[in-house]
Coordinates of C-alpha atoms and ligand atoms in Angstrom, one line a residue:
M452 CA 109.5 88.6 127.5
S453 CA 105.9 90.2 128.1
T454 CA 103.9 88.3 130.2
K455 CA 100.7 89.3 128.2
K456 CA 99.3 87.1 125.9
T457 CA 98.4 87.6 122.3
R458 CA 95.4 87.6 120.7
L459 CA 95.8 84.1 119.3
Q460 CA 97.4 82.6 122.4
R461 CA 94.3 83.7 124.0
Q462 CA 92.1 82.3 121.2
A463 CA 93.4 78.8 120.9
T464 CA 91.1 76.8 123.1
R465 CA 92.8 73.8 120.9
E466 CA 95.9 73.8 119.1
L467 CA 96.3 76.0 115.8
R468 CA 96.9 74.4 112.8
V469 CA 99.3 75.9 109.5
G470 CA 100.2 74.0 107.0
L471 CA 102.2 73.2 103.3
I472 CA 99.2 72.1 100.9
G473 CA 101.2 70.7 97.3
D474 CA 102.3 67.8 95.5
P475 CA 105.0 66.3 96.7
V476 CA 105.7 67.8 100.0
A477 CA 107.7 65.7 102.0
H478 CA 111.1 67.6 100.7
S479 CA 110.4 70.6 102.1
F480 CA 111.9 72.7 104.3
S481 CA 108.9 74.8 105.7
P482 CA 107.9 73.0 108.5
R483 CA 111.1 73.5 110.5
L484 CA 111.2 77.1 109.2
Q485 CA 107.6 77.6 110.4
Q486 CA 107.5 75.0 113.5
A487 CA 110.7 77.3 114.9
A488 CA 109.2 80.4 114.9
L489 CA 105.6 79.5 116.2
D490 CA 107.6 77.8 119.1
A491 CA 109.7 80.8 119.9
L492 CA 106.9 82.9 120.2
N493 CA 104.5 80.3 122.4
I494 CA 101.7 80.2 119.9
P495 CA 100.1 77.2 119.9
A496 CA 99.6 76.2 116.6
R497 CA 101.4 72.9 114.6
Y498 CA 102.3 73.8 110.8
E499 CA 101.7 70.1 108.8
L500 CA 102.2 68.7 105.8
W501 CA 99.0 68.4 103.6
H502 CA 99.9 66.2 100.6
T503 CA 97.6 66.9 98.3
P504 CA 96.7 65.6 94.5
A505 CA 95.0 68.4 92.2
S506 CA 91.2 66.5 93.3
E507 CA 91.3 66.6 96.5
L508 CA 92.6 70.7 96.2
L509 CA 89.0 72.0 96.4
R510 CA 88.4 69.9 99.4
R511 CA 91.5 71.3 101.0
V512 CA 90.8 75.0 100.7
H513 CA 87.4 73.7 102.5
S514 CA 89.5 72.7 105.4
L515 CA 91.1 75.8 106.0
C516 CA 87.9 77.5 106.9
S517 CA 87.9 75.8 110.0
S518 CA 88.4 78.1 113.2
D519 CA 91.4 76.1 114.0
C520 CA 93.6 76.9 111.3
L521 CA 95.1 80.1 110.2
G522 CA 96.1 79.4 106.6
A523 CA 98.7 77.7 104.3
N524 CA 101.2 77.3 102.3
V525 CA 100.6 76.4 98.6
T526 CA 103.5 74.9 96.9
I527 CA 104.1 73.4 93.4
P528 CA 101.5 72.3 91.7
H529 CA 98.5 74.8 92.8
K530 CA 99.8 78.0 93.0
Q531 CA 97.9 79.4 90.0
A532 CA 95.3 76.7 90.6
I533 CA 93.8 77.7 93.8
L534 CA 93.3 81.4 93.1
P535 CA 89.8 81.1 91.8
L536 CA 89.4 78.9 95.0
L537 CA 89.8 81.6 97.3
D538 CA 87.7 85.1 98.8
K539 CA 89.8 87.4 98.4
I540 CA 93.9 88.1 96.5
D541 CA 96.2 90.5 97.2
P542 CA 96.5 93.0 94.4
L543 CA 100.1 91.9 93.9
A544 CA 99.7 87.8 93.8
A545 CA 96.6 88.8 91.2
N546 CA 99.2 90.5 88.8
I547 CA 101.5 87.6 89.1
G548 CA 98.5 85.1 88.7
A549 CA 99.9 83.0 91.3
V550 CA 99.1 82.4 95.6
N551 CA 102.1 80.9 97.7
T552 CA 99.9 81.8 101.3
I553 CA 96.4 81.4 102.3
V554 CA 95.4 83.4 105.4
H555 CA 92.1 82.3 107.4
R556 CA 91.2 86.0 108.8
D557 CA 87.3 86.6 109.6
D558 CA 86.4 84.0 107.7
Y559 CA 87.4 84.5 105.0
L560 CA 90.2 82.8 102.7
H561 CA 92.8 86.1 101.2
G562 CA 95.2 84.6 99.2
Y563 CA 99.3 86.4 99.3
N564 CA 102.0 86.2 97.1
T565 CA 105.2 86.7 99.5
D566 CA 107.8 84.6 96.7
A567 CA 108.1 88.4 95.3
P568 CA 108.7 90.2 98.4
G569 CA 110.6 87.3 99.9
L570 CA 113.5 87.4 96.9
L571 CA 113.7 91.4 97.2
H572 CA 114.1 91.4 100.9
A573 CA 117.1 88.1 100.2
L574 CA 118.4 90.7 97.7
A575 CA 118.7 93.6 100.4
E576 CA 120.0 91.0 103.2
H577 CA 122.8 90.8 100.2
G578 CA 123.8 94.5 99.6
I579 CA 121.6 95.0 96.4
G580 CA 118.9 97.9 97.1
T581 CA 117.5 98.9 100.3
L582 CA 114.9 98.3 102.8
K583 CA 113.1 101.4 103.3
A584 CA 110.8 102.4 106.9
D585 CA 108.0 100.8 105.2
N586 CA 109.2 96.9 104.8
Q587 CA 108.9 97.8 100.9
V588 CA 113.2 97.5 99.4
D589 CA 114.0 100.1 96.8
L590 CA 116.2 98.7 93.7
T591 CA 116.4 102.3 91.4
G592 CA 119.1 101.8 88.7
Y593 CA 120.1 98.0 89.3
T594 CA 119.5 96.4 85.5
V595 CA 118.1 92.7 86.4
I596 CA 119.1 89.6 84.3
L597 CA 116.6 87.3 84.5
L598 CA 116.5 83.3 83.8
G599 CA 113.1 81.6 83.8
A600 CA 109.8 82.8 82.5
G601 CA 107.8 80.2 85.0
G602 CA 105.9 80.6 88.2
A603 CA 108.7 81.5 90.2
A604 CA 110.5 84.0 87.2
R605 CA 106.8 85.4 87.0
G606 CA 106.7 86.5 91.1
A607 CA 110.5 87.7 90.8
A608 CA 109.4 89.9 87.5
F609 CA 106.7 91.5 89.4
G610 CA 108.3 92.3 92.6
L611 CA 111.3 93.6 90.6
V612 CA 110.0 95.8 88.1
S613 CA 107.9 97.5 91.3
A614 CA 111.3 98.0 93.3
G615 CA 112.1 100.4 90.7
I616 CA 114.8 98.6 88.9
A617 CA 116.1 101.1 86.2
R618 CA 115.7 97.1 83.1
L619 CA 114.7 94.0 83.0
I620 CA 115.8 91.2 80.6
I621 CA 114.0 87.9 80.4
L622 CA 115.7 85.2 79.3
N623 CA 114.2 81.8 78.6
R624 CA 114.8 79.0 76.7
H625 CA 111.0 79.3 75.1
L626 CA 111.4 82.6 74.0
E627 CA 107.0 83.4 73.7
R628 CA 107.3 82.4 77.3
A629 CA 109.6 85.7 78.1
Q630 CA 107.5 87.3 75.6
L631 CA 104.4 87.2 77.4
L632 CA 105.9 87.4 80.7
M633 CA 107.4 90.7 79.4
H634 CA 103.6 91.9 77.6
E635 CA 101.7 91.8 80.5
L636 CA 104.5 93.4 82.8
Q637 CA 104.3 96.7 80.7
R638 CA 100.8 96.2 81.3
Y639 CA 101.4 97.9 84.6
Y640 CA 105.1 98.7 84.6
T641 CA 107.0 101.6 82.2
C642 CA 110.6 100.4 83.3
P643 CA 112.1 99.2 79.8
I644 CA 111.5 95.3 79.6
F645 CA 113.1 92.7 77.0
S646 CA 113.0 89.6 76.2
L647 CA 115.6 87.0 74.9
N648 CA 116.2 83.4 74.1
D649 CA 119.9 83.2 73.3
S650 CA 122.1 84.7 75.6
T651 CA 124.8 86.1 73.4
F652 CA 123.0 89.1 72.9
L653 CA 122.9 89.8 76.2
V654 CA 124.6 93.6 76.8
P655 CA 126.4 93.9 80.4
N656 CA 125.4 96.9 82.4
S657 CA 127.0 98.3 85.0
K658 CA 124.8 97.1 88.3
S659 CA 124.0 94.3 86.9
V660 CA 122.4 91.4 89.3
I661 CA 121.8 88.0 87.6
I662 CA 119.0 85.8 89.1
N663 CA 118.6 82.1 88.2
A664 CA 114.3 81.6 88.3
T665 CA 114.8 78.4 86.1
S666 CA 115.2 74.8 87.3
V667 CA 118.9 74.0 85.6
G668 CA 120.9 73.1 88.5
L669 CA 118.7 71.9 90.8
H670 CA 118.9 68.2 89.1
E671 CA 121.7 68.1 87.2
D672 CA 125.8 70.0 86.9
A673 CA 124.5 72.1 84.9
S674 CA 124.1 76.1 84.0
P675 CA 121.5 78.3 82.4
L676 CA 124.1 81.3 81.2
P677 CA 126.7 79.5 79.0
V678 CA 130.0 80.3 81.2
E679 CA 131.4 82.6 78.3
D680 CA 128.6 85.0 78.1
L681 CA 128.6 85.4 82.1
A682 CA 132.2 85.7 82.1
R683 CA 131.2 89.1 79.6
F684 CA 129.7 91.1 83.1
D685 CA 131.8 93.2 85.1
A686 CA 133.5 91.4 88.5
D687 CA 131.0 93.5 90.7
T688 CA 127.9 91.8 89.5
F689 CA 125.7 90.1 92.1
V690 CA 124.6 86.5 90.7
Y691 CA 121.7 84.9 92.5
D692 CA 120.5 81.7 92.2
M693 CA 117.2 80.9 93.8
I694 CA 117.9 77.0 93.4
Y695 CA 119.1 76.2 97.6
N696 CA 119.5 72.1 97.4
P697 CA 122.1 71.8 96.1
A698 CA 123.6 75.1 97.5
Q699 CA 126.4 75.5 94.6
T700 CA 124.8 75.2 91.4
R701 CA 127.7 75.5 88.6
L702 CA 126.1 79.0 87.8
L703 CA 127.3 80.3 90.9
T704 CA 130.6 78.3 91.3
Q705 CA 131.0 79.9 87.7
A706 CA 130.4 83.3 89.2
R707 CA 132.5 82.8 92.4
L708 CA 135.5 81.8 90.0
L709 CA 134.8 85.1 87.6
G710 CA 134.7 87.0 91.7
M711 CA 131.4 87.9 91.3
R712 CA 129.6 88.6 94.5
T713 CA 127.0 85.3 94.8
A714 CA 124.2 83.8 97.1
N715 CA 121.7 80.8 96.7
G716 CA 117.7 80.9 97.5
I717 CA 118.0 79.7 101.0
S718 CA 118.0 83.7 102.1
M719 CA 114.8 83.8 99.9
L720 CA 113.4 80.9 101.2
L721 CA 113.5 82.1 104.9
H722 CA 112.0 85.6 103.6
Q723 CA 109.0 84.2 101.9
G724 CA 108.7 82.0 104.7
A725 CA 109.0 85.2 107.4
L726 CA 106.5 87.3 105.6
A727 CA 104.0 84.6 105.7
F728 CA 104.4 83.8 109.4
T729 CA 103.8 87.5 109.9
L730 CA 100.2 87.5 107.8
W731 CA 99.3 84.9 109.9
T732 CA 100.0 85.6 113.6
N733 CA 99.9 89.3 112.9
Q734 CA 103.7 89.3 114.5
P735 CA 107.3 90.4 113.9
A736 CA 108.9 87.1 112.6
P737 CA 111.7 85.7 114.4
L738 CA 113.9 85.7 111.4
E739 CA 116.9 84.5 113.5
V740 CA 115.3 81.8 114.6
M741 CA 113.8 80.6 111.9
R742 CA 117.1 81.5 109.7
A743 CA 119.5 79.1 112.7
A744 CA 116.2 76.2 111.7
L745 CA 117.6 76.1 108.0
L746 CA 121.3 75.3 108.8
Ligands
LIG1425 P1 108.8 76.2 86.5 O1 108.1 74.8 86.2 O2 107.5 77.1 86.8 O3 109.6 77.3 85.3 C1 110.8 76.6 85.0 C2 111.9 77.2 83.9 O4 113.0 76.7 84.5 C3 111.0 78.0 82.8 O5 111.5 79.3 82.5 C4 111.4 77.0 81.8 O6 112.2 77.5 80.9 C5 112.9 76.8 82.6 N1 113.7 75.6 82.2 C6 113.9 74.5 82.7 N2 114.4 72.9 82.5 C7 115.0 74.1 81.2 C8 116.2 73.6 80.7 N3 116.6 72.2 80.7 N4 117.1 74.5 80.1 C9 116.1 75.6 79.7 N5 115.2 76.2 80.7 C10 115.0 75.2 81.5 O7 109.6 76.1 88.0 P2 109.4 77.2 89.1 O8 109.4 78.7 88.1 O9 108.1 76.9 90.3 O10 110.9 77.0 89.7 C11 111.6 77.3 89.0 C12 113.4 77.4 90.3 O11 113.4 78.4 91.6 C13 113.0 75.9 90.6 O12 114.6 75.3 91.0 C14 112.6 76.5 92.2 O13 113.2 75.1 93.2 C15 113.4 77.6 92.4 N6 111.9 78.4 93.6 C16 113.5 78.7 95.2 C17 112.4 79.0 95.4 C18 112.8 79.6 96.6 O14 112.2 80.7 98.6 N7 114.5 79.9 97.0 C19 110.9 79.6 95.4 C20 110.6 79.2 94.4 C21 111.3 78.4 93.6 P3 110.7 77.2 79.9 O15 109.8 78.2 80.0 O16 111.7 77.1 78.3 O17 110.1 75.6 79.7

C-alpha cells in the first residue's frame, strides 16, 4: 500500500466526524458499514449516530458546518425536510425530493441521494442491467413493477427510469400516491409509466423485475403481492425486496418457490453506503470490506 498521505489524512489535526441523522437511529447498520471502510483506508474519522428529533434538525444541520465534519447520512423521518436546510442539492436528489447523504465541501453543505443509484448498482451486481465505464447502470429493455410509492419507491422510480428501463408500473395501496409519482416522473422522462392499486390488472412481460419498496414484510409475515398474481410472471422474473431484516420476506420465499431469482435489500444498503463514502472522502469505497462488515 502507498505511504503517500491522502488529503483527508493530511488535513486531520483532530479526528474527523461523519454520522447518521435520524429518529430513530439505534437500529442502523451504517456505523459498522462506514467505520469498517474508514478504518480500512486509514481515514482518521468516526462514524457516529446522531439521534435527531424534528425539533433539533436545524441545529444538527448547523453542526455539520464544523471544520472536522465530513458530512452525514440522513434517514427517516428527515430525508425530505432537510432539503431546504442545505446550500446545494444535486439534480437527482432535487427531482426525487429526498436527500440521504450530505457532504461538507468548501464550506457548503451539498445534498445527494445515493439510495437511487445504490439500488441500480445492487441490481447490476445481481445480473440485472450492466454497470458502464462511467459508473452508470443501463437497464435497457427491462419492465419494472415497483411495489410502493413512498420515499424509497420515489428514489427507485427516478433511478430506474433514468437507467433506461422499457416500462415502469407503480403498484401502490393508495392509488393517488402512485399517480402523483407517475405524473412527476413524466415531467422528466418519456418512458411509459403506469399506476395501479390492484395487482390483478398486472400484465406480465418478459424481462420483468419486481421490486418491493413497501414496508410490507418488515414487521409481519405478509407479502405486498398476492401469490396468485406473482405466479403469473415467468420463472425468469427477478424479485428484489428492499427489506433486508428479515433477510427472507414472504415475497422472496414465494418467488423462490416459483423458481424466480431473488435478492434482499442488503445489496442496496451496501451500495448506497459505498457511494456516500466516496462522496465524503473522494476515494473508491472498499466494497468487500464493507460487505464483510454487514455479514
Ligand atoms: P414509506 O413510509 O415512505 O412508504 C411506505 C410504503 O409502503 C408506501 O408505499 C405504503 O403505501 C406502503 N405500505 C405500508 N403499509 C402497507 C400495507 N399494510 N399494505 C400495503 N402497502 C403498505 O417508507 P420508505 O419508502 O422509506 O421505506 C419502504 C421500505 O423500504 C422499508 O421497508 C424500508 O426499510 C426499505 N428501505 C430499504 C433501503 C435499503 O437500503 N435496502 C433503503 C430505504 C428503504 P401507501 O402509500 O398506500 O401508504
